[in-house]
Short mmCIF file of C-alpha atoms and ligand atoms in Angstrom, two decimals:
data_model
loop_
_atom_site.label_atom_id
_atom_site.label_comp_id
_atom_site.label_asym_id
_atom_site.label_seq_id
_atom_site.Cartn_x
_atom_site.Cartn_y
_atom_site.Cartn_z
CA MET A 7 0.00 0.00 0.00
CA PRO A 8 1.49 3.34 -0.98
CA VAL A 9 1.09 5.72 1.96
CA GLY A 10 -1.32 8.62 1.45
CA THR A 11 -0.96 10.33 4.81
CA GLN A 12 -2.82 13.59 4.11
CA ALA A 13 -5.35 12.19 1.60
CA THR A 14 -2.66 12.19 -1.09
CA VAL A 15 0.19 9.90 -2.05
CA LYS A 16 2.77 12.67 -1.98
CA ALA A 17 3.59 14.13 -5.43
CA LEU A 18 1.16 11.88 -7.36
CA SER A 19 -2.37 12.35 -8.64
CA PRO A 20 -4.76 9.44 -8.03
CA GLU A 21 -4.54 8.64 -11.76
CA GLU A 22 -0.75 8.37 -11.49
CA VAL A 23 -1.06 6.13 -8.42
CA LYS A 24 -3.45 3.87 -10.35
CA ALA A 25 -1.07 3.72 -13.31
CA THR A 26 1.60 2.24 -11.02
CA GLY A 27 -0.75 -0.71 -10.51
CA ALA A 28 -1.51 0.07 -6.85
CA GLN A 29 -4.81 -1.49 -5.80
CA ILE A 30 -5.08 0.01 -2.32
CA ILE A 31 -3.61 2.96 -0.45
CA LEU A 32 -3.24 3.84 3.23
CA GLY A 33 -4.62 6.98 4.89
CA ASN A 34 -3.58 8.25 8.32
CA THR A 35 -6.53 8.74 10.68
CA TYR A 36 -4.69 11.05 13.09
CA HIS A 37 -3.70 13.52 10.36
CA LEU A 38 -7.08 13.52 8.61
CA TYR A 39 -8.99 13.84 11.88
CA LEU A 40 -6.99 16.95 12.79
CA ARG A 41 -6.88 18.40 9.27
CA PRO A 42 -9.15 18.92 7.38
CA GLY A 43 -11.36 17.20 10.01
CA CYS A 44 -14.25 14.75 9.94
CA ASP A 45 -16.84 17.46 9.22
CA ILE A 46 -15.18 18.38 5.93
CA ILE A 47 -14.51 14.81 4.78
CA GLY A 48 -18.04 13.91 5.92
CA LYS A 49 -19.46 16.37 3.37
CA PHE A 50 -17.98 14.08 0.71
CA ASP A 51 -19.25 10.90 2.41
CA GLY A 52 -15.68 9.87 3.13
CA LEU A 53 -12.17 9.83 1.78
CA HIS A 54 -12.85 8.17 -1.60
CA ARG A 55 -14.81 11.04 -3.09
CA PHE A 56 -12.88 13.70 -1.18
CA MET A 57 -9.59 12.65 -2.80
CA ASN A 58 -11.03 11.11 -5.98
CA TRP A 59 -9.71 7.58 -5.31
CA ASP A 60 -12.19 4.84 -6.20
CA ARG A 61 -10.11 1.82 -5.13
CA PRO A 62 -9.81 0.45 -1.59
CA ILE A 63 -8.35 2.48 1.28
CA LEU A 64 -6.98 1.21 4.57
CA THR A 65 -6.84 3.64 7.48
CA ASP A 66 -4.67 3.16 10.53
CA SER A 67 -6.12 3.74 14.00
CA GLY A 68 -4.28 6.98 14.66
CA GLY A 69 -2.54 5.44 17.67
CA PHE A 70 0.93 5.37 16.17
CA GLN A 71 0.84 9.06 15.19
CA VAL A 72 -0.54 10.09 18.60
CA PHE A 73 2.37 8.13 20.03
CA SER A 74 5.00 9.62 17.72
CA LEU A 75 3.75 13.15 16.90
CA ALA A 76 1.24 14.47 19.42
CA LYS A 77 2.27 16.75 22.26
CA LEU A 78 1.61 15.96 25.94
CA ARG A 79 -0.03 12.62 25.32
CA LYS A 80 -1.41 10.69 28.27
CA LEU A 81 -2.36 7.03 28.16
CA THR A 82 -5.18 5.63 30.31
CA GLU A 83 -7.49 2.64 30.18
CA GLU A 84 -9.96 4.92 28.41
CA GLY A 85 -7.62 5.91 25.55
CA TYR A 86 -5.02 8.46 24.48
CA ALA A 87 -5.52 12.06 25.63
CA PHE A 88 -3.27 14.33 23.57
CA GLN A 89 -2.68 17.77 22.16
CA SER A 90 -2.52 18.32 18.42
CA HIS A 91 0.99 18.84 17.02
CA LEU A 92 -0.58 21.46 14.71
CA ASP A 93 -2.35 23.87 17.07
CA GLY A 94 -2.14 22.40 20.57
CA SER A 95 -5.90 21.65 20.69
CA LYS A 96 -6.92 18.90 23.15
CA HIS A 97 -8.36 15.55 22.02
CA LEU A 98 -9.21 12.11 23.38
CA PHE A 99 -8.75 9.07 21.15
CA THR A 100 -10.54 6.06 22.59
CA PRO A 101 -10.94 2.74 20.74
CA GLU A 102 -14.55 3.77 20.01
CA LYS A 103 -13.50 7.22 18.82
CA SER A 104 -10.86 5.77 16.49
CA ILE A 105 -13.46 3.45 14.90
CA GLU A 106 -15.92 6.34 14.70
CA VAL A 107 -13.42 8.48 12.78
CA GLN A 108 -12.51 5.59 10.46
CA ILE A 109 -16.20 4.95 9.75
CA GLY A 110 -16.49 8.65 8.86
CA LEU A 111 -13.52 8.33 6.51
CA ASP A 112 -15.34 5.30 5.06
CA SER A 113 -12.13 3.32 4.63
CA ASP A 114 -12.49 -0.24 3.35
CA ILE A 115 -10.24 -1.58 6.09
CA HIS A 116 -10.22 -0.06 9.59
CA MET A 117 -7.51 -0.85 12.13
CA CYS A 118 -7.97 -1.40 15.88
CA LEU A 119 -6.46 1.15 18.27
CA ASP A 120 -3.46 -0.46 19.96
CA GLN A 121 -0.81 0.59 22.45
CA CYS A 122 2.46 1.32 20.71
CA LEU A 123 5.74 0.83 22.54
CA GLU A 124 9.11 2.45 22.33
CA TYR A 125 12.14 0.27 21.72
CA PRO A 126 13.54 -1.17 23.89
CA THR A 127 11.02 -2.05 26.61
CA THR A 128 11.02 -4.42 29.54
CA HIS A 129 9.03 -7.66 29.51
CA ASP A 130 6.64 -6.16 32.09
CA GLN A 131 5.98 -3.04 30.00
CA ALA A 132 5.34 -5.23 26.96
CA ILE A 133 2.85 -7.35 28.94
CA GLU A 134 0.93 -4.27 30.08
CA ALA A 135 0.75 -2.92 26.51
CA LEU A 136 -0.32 -6.31 25.19
CA GLU A 137 -3.12 -6.64 27.74
CA LEU A 138 -4.42 -3.14 27.06
CA THR A 139 -4.21 -3.79 23.31
CA THR A 140 -6.39 -6.89 23.73
CA ARG A 141 -9.01 -5.02 25.80
CA TRP A 142 -9.04 -2.19 23.26
CA ALA A 143 -9.33 -4.68 20.38
CA GLN A 144 -12.48 -6.09 21.97
CA ARG A 145 -13.91 -2.57 22.41
CA CYS A 146 -13.08 -1.74 18.78
CA LYS A 147 -14.80 -4.87 17.54
CA THR A 148 -17.91 -4.31 19.67
CA HIS A 149 -18.22 -0.71 18.48
CA TRP A 150 -17.61 -1.66 14.82
CA GLN A 151 -20.29 -4.38 15.00
CA GLU A 152 -22.81 -2.05 16.63
CA LYS A 153 -22.19 0.92 14.35
CA THR A 154 -21.64 -0.71 10.98
CA ASN A 155 -23.07 -4.21 11.25
CA CYS A 156 -19.61 -5.37 10.09
CA ARG A 157 -19.69 -3.40 6.87
CA ASN A 158 -16.15 -2.94 5.48
CA ASN A 159 -13.42 -4.66 7.47
CA LEU A 160 -11.70 -4.34 10.82
CA PHE A 161 -8.24 -5.81 11.40
CA GLY A 162 -6.83 -6.79 14.80
CA ILE A 163 -3.22 -5.95 15.66
CA VAL A 164 -0.77 -8.28 17.40
CA GLN A 165 1.68 -6.58 19.78
CA GLY A 166 4.10 -8.10 22.32
CA GLY A 167 7.26 -6.03 21.92
CA MET A 168 10.42 -7.95 21.08
CA TYR A 169 9.44 -10.98 23.18
CA PRO A 170 8.51 -14.21 21.36
CA ASP A 171 6.39 -15.50 24.27
CA LEU A 172 4.38 -12.26 24.31
CA ARG A 173 3.96 -12.19 20.53
CA LYS A 174 2.49 -15.69 20.80
CA ARG A 175 0.18 -14.69 23.64
CA SER A 176 -0.97 -11.53 21.87
CA ALA A 177 -1.65 -13.47 18.65
CA GLU A 178 -3.79 -15.99 20.58
CA GLU A 179 -5.80 -13.27 22.32
CA ILE A 180 -6.39 -11.19 19.19
CA ILE A 181 -7.32 -14.26 17.08
CA ALA A 182 -9.80 -15.30 19.79
CA ILE A 183 -11.69 -12.02 19.29
CA GLU A 184 -11.96 -12.89 15.56
CA PHE A 185 -11.29 -10.29 12.88
CA PRO A 186 -11.55 -10.30 9.07
CA GLY A 187 -7.76 -9.77 8.95
CA TYR A 188 -4.72 -9.55 11.23
CA ALA A 189 -1.75 -7.22 11.45
CA ILE A 190 1.59 -7.34 13.19
CA GLY A 191 2.30 -4.00 14.86
CA GLY A 192 5.23 -2.64 16.81
CA LEU A 193 7.90 -3.64 14.28
CA SER A 194 10.40 -1.35 12.56
CA VAL A 195 10.52 0.90 15.64
CA GLY A 196 14.31 1.07 15.90
CA GLU A 197 15.12 -2.55 16.71
CA PRO A 198 17.91 -4.42 14.87
CA LYS A 199 16.77 -6.02 11.62
CA GLU A 200 17.31 -9.54 13.00
CA ARG A 201 14.93 -8.86 15.90
CA MET A 202 12.27 -7.59 13.55
CA MET A 203 12.57 -10.68 11.36
CA GLU A 204 12.58 -12.95 14.42
CA MET A 205 9.34 -11.39 15.74
CA ALA A 206 7.71 -11.66 12.32
CA SER A 207 8.79 -15.29 11.95
CA VAL A 208 7.38 -16.13 15.38
CA THR A 209 4.07 -14.36 14.75
CA LEU A 210 3.17 -14.91 11.08
CA PRO A 211 2.73 -18.72 11.27
CA LEU A 212 0.27 -18.26 14.17
CA LEU A 213 -2.12 -16.06 12.16
CA PRO A 214 -4.98 -17.77 10.25
CA GLU A 215 -3.97 -18.66 6.70
CA ASP A 216 -7.39 -17.79 5.29
CA ARG A 217 -7.19 -14.14 6.46
CA PRO A 218 -4.97 -11.32 5.20
CA ARG A 219 -1.76 -11.03 7.23
CA TYR A 220 -0.45 -7.48 7.29
CA VAL A 221 3.00 -6.42 8.52
CA MET A 222 2.73 -2.73 9.41
CA GLY A 223 5.30 -0.09 8.50
CA VAL A 224 7.78 -2.35 6.69
CA GLY A 225 10.10 -2.19 4.73
CA THR A 226 12.93 -2.54 2.20
CA PRO A 227 12.52 -4.71 -0.93
CA GLU A 228 14.55 -7.44 0.82
CA ASP A 229 12.27 -7.22 3.89
CA LEU A 230 9.20 -7.71 1.71
CA VAL A 231 10.68 -10.77 -0.02
CA GLU A 232 11.62 -12.37 3.32
CA LEU A 233 8.29 -11.54 4.97
CA VAL A 234 6.28 -12.88 2.02
CA LYS A 235 8.31 -16.08 2.36
CA MET A 236 7.07 -16.25 5.97
CA GLY A 237 3.47 -15.76 4.85
CA ALA A 238 2.84 -11.99 4.92
CA ASP A 239 0.25 -10.65 2.45
CA MET A 240 0.14 -6.89 2.98
CA PHE A 241 2.51 -4.04 3.76
CA ASP A 242 2.57 -0.29 3.99
CA CYS A 243 5.71 1.77 3.98
CA VAL A 244 6.74 5.35 3.26
CA MET A 245 10.05 4.18 1.75
CA PRO A 246 9.07 4.30 -1.94
CA THR A 247 7.58 7.80 -1.67
CA ARG A 248 9.90 9.33 0.94
CA ASN A 249 13.07 7.96 -0.65
CA ALA A 250 11.92 9.23 -4.06
CA ARG A 251 11.80 12.74 -2.64
CA ASN A 252 15.31 12.22 -1.26
CA GLY A 253 16.67 11.16 -4.64
CA GLN A 254 16.89 7.45 -3.82
CA LEU A 255 15.54 5.16 -6.52
CA PHE A 256 14.92 1.42 -6.30
CA THR A 257 16.16 -0.85 -9.07
CA GLU A 258 16.54 -4.58 -9.62
CA GLN A 259 20.25 -4.20 -8.79
CA GLY A 260 19.65 -2.22 -5.61
CA THR A 261 19.03 1.43 -4.70
CA ILE A 262 20.76 4.27 -6.52
CA ASN A 263 21.20 7.90 -5.58
CA ILE A 264 20.18 10.09 -8.50
CA CYS A 265 22.64 12.82 -7.40
CA ASN A 266 25.59 10.57 -8.20
CA ALA A 267 27.90 12.26 -10.74
CA ARG A 268 28.11 9.09 -12.82
CA PHE A 269 24.54 9.70 -14.02
CA ARG A 270 25.35 13.18 -15.36
CA GLY A 271 25.24 12.18 -19.02
CA ASP A 272 23.58 8.76 -18.71
CA GLU A 273 21.02 8.21 -21.47
CA ASN A 274 19.61 5.02 -19.92
CA PRO A 275 16.41 4.87 -17.86
CA VAL A 276 16.58 4.27 -14.08
CA ASP A 277 15.95 0.54 -14.56
CA LEU A 278 16.13 -1.13 -17.98
CA SER A 279 13.66 -3.79 -16.84
CA CYS A 280 11.07 -1.25 -15.59
CA ASP A 281 8.12 -0.24 -17.75
CA CYS A 282 6.86 2.65 -15.61
CA TYR A 283 6.04 6.04 -17.14
CA THR A 284 9.31 7.53 -15.88
CA CYS A 285 11.53 4.75 -17.27
CA ARG A 286 9.67 4.66 -20.60
CA ASN A 287 10.19 8.38 -21.19
CA TYR A 288 13.13 9.80 -19.26
CA SER A 289 16.87 9.25 -18.84
CA LEU A 290 18.97 9.14 -15.71
CA ALA A 291 20.71 12.30 -16.93
CA TYR A 292 17.40 14.19 -17.12
CA LEU A 293 16.20 12.93 -13.72
CA ARG A 294 19.54 13.88 -12.17
CA HIS A 295 19.29 17.35 -13.70
CA LEU A 296 15.72 17.86 -12.42
CA TYR A 297 16.65 16.68 -8.95
CA THR A 298 19.81 18.77 -8.61
CA ALA A 299 17.85 21.82 -9.89
CA ARG A 300 15.15 21.01 -7.27
CA GLU A 301 12.46 21.02 -9.94
CA ILE A 302 8.98 19.87 -8.81
CA LEU A 303 8.79 17.34 -11.65
CA ALA A 304 11.73 15.44 -10.10
CA TYR A 305 9.61 14.44 -7.09
CA ARG A 306 6.77 13.28 -9.31
CA LEU A 307 8.86 11.24 -11.74
CA ASN A 308 10.96 9.69 -8.95
CA THR A 309 7.84 8.76 -6.98
CA ILE A 310 6.12 7.23 -10.03
CA HIS A 311 9.14 4.96 -10.52
CA ASN A 312 9.55 3.94 -6.87
CA VAL A 313 5.87 3.17 -6.28
CA HIS A 314 5.80 1.21 -9.53
CA TYR A 315 8.90 -0.71 -8.41
CA TYR A 316 7.26 -1.74 -5.11
CA VAL A 317 3.89 -2.60 -6.62
CA ASN A 318 5.59 -4.60 -9.36
CA LEU A 319 7.74 -6.45 -6.80
CA VAL A 320 4.71 -7.64 -4.83
CA SER A 321 2.72 -8.52 -7.93
CA CYS A 322 5.66 -10.62 -9.22
CA MET A 323 5.81 -12.37 -5.84
CA ARG A 324 2.08 -13.03 -6.01
CA GLU A 325 2.41 -14.56 -9.48
CA ALA A 326 5.36 -16.69 -8.34
CA ILE A 327 3.32 -17.99 -5.37
CA LEU A 328 0.40 -18.88 -7.65
CA ASP A 329 2.80 -20.62 -10.06
CA GLY A 330 4.52 -22.46 -7.19
CA THR A 331 7.84 -20.85 -8.15
CA PHE A 332 8.42 -18.50 -5.20
CA ASP A 333 11.75 -20.08 -4.19
CA SER A 334 13.26 -19.60 -7.63
CA PHE A 335 11.83 -16.06 -7.76
CA ARG A 336 13.58 -15.32 -4.46
CA LYS A 337 16.91 -16.72 -5.70
CA ALA A 338 16.68 -14.67 -8.90
CA PHE A 339 15.79 -11.56 -6.87
CA TYR A 340 19.01 -11.83 -4.85
CA ALA A 341 21.13 -12.90 -7.84
CA LYS A 342 20.32 -9.60 -9.60
CA ARG A 343 21.22 -7.44 -6.63
CA LYS A 344 24.65 -5.86 -6.28
CA PRO A 345 25.84 -4.81 -2.84
CA SER A 346 25.48 -1.04 -2.22
CA VAL A 347 25.02 0.11 -5.79
CA THR A 348 24.52 3.83 -4.90
ZN1 ZN B 12 10.62 2.87 -13.65
#
């Protein structure tokens, strides 16, 4: 899922996002709730018409942004009390409120409010967060059932910090509540890569095979290949869009930095194997020129390529799984990559 934080995948029009092949995007509840606000988006009956995107949208619960952006946040059994990072206004995000806002946004997939943790945490802190996350998950489900009669979807989130025993316990508790899909939260929060992969490998096999399994906030192309191997189905990550705006482009051989002087007169596209709009029409030399001149078009063309790269990677993995050739796909993926191409 390309990330569309403020009701836009940064630098792209919805038509351009569609042309990359993306089937679903992510919207951030915290941002949209604060600005423009539910009253405005409500006038358009939700996010789809407001931003002119007619494919599915997943919204997060807002919890992670409250945790990472809001000022003076206070956590209680009831929910998160916080002040807006924009204007200091006071708000309370309860599990019910989060679902209410997501219903107003009319996203196709809502996420349960969970307690996010900093890294590292003690085992005791992780237990407390896990238990609160389970109680909140039940409240989210009850509210979603009452308000929507289970229209759209609500996913439960497994927490448990960096502790395998707690990941297992959280998975059992969240699965017992029963959701249309399941996510693994609390990864990619500053832990070493091996810990992240260990937690994913402990958790993914526990989640029901007949439901979507979503690893939140991850990751590099290599992460996606490894997590799909473990059984993950869905991801969201700002990497393709954010890195595009920082001049980092993904290719089959690895990532390149468009500022590199070796691209100054290069007539080739970013990736010879890529059939995105950018690669079909523009050279590395032109993209490097646009980027070094800080031209607005640079952000758009770079983002088109990176989002296309990610969407194409997952669709190739999907085809390989359906063909029963995932292992050879994975080998070929690594064989093409050169260490630190930049
Ligand atoms: Zn391309």
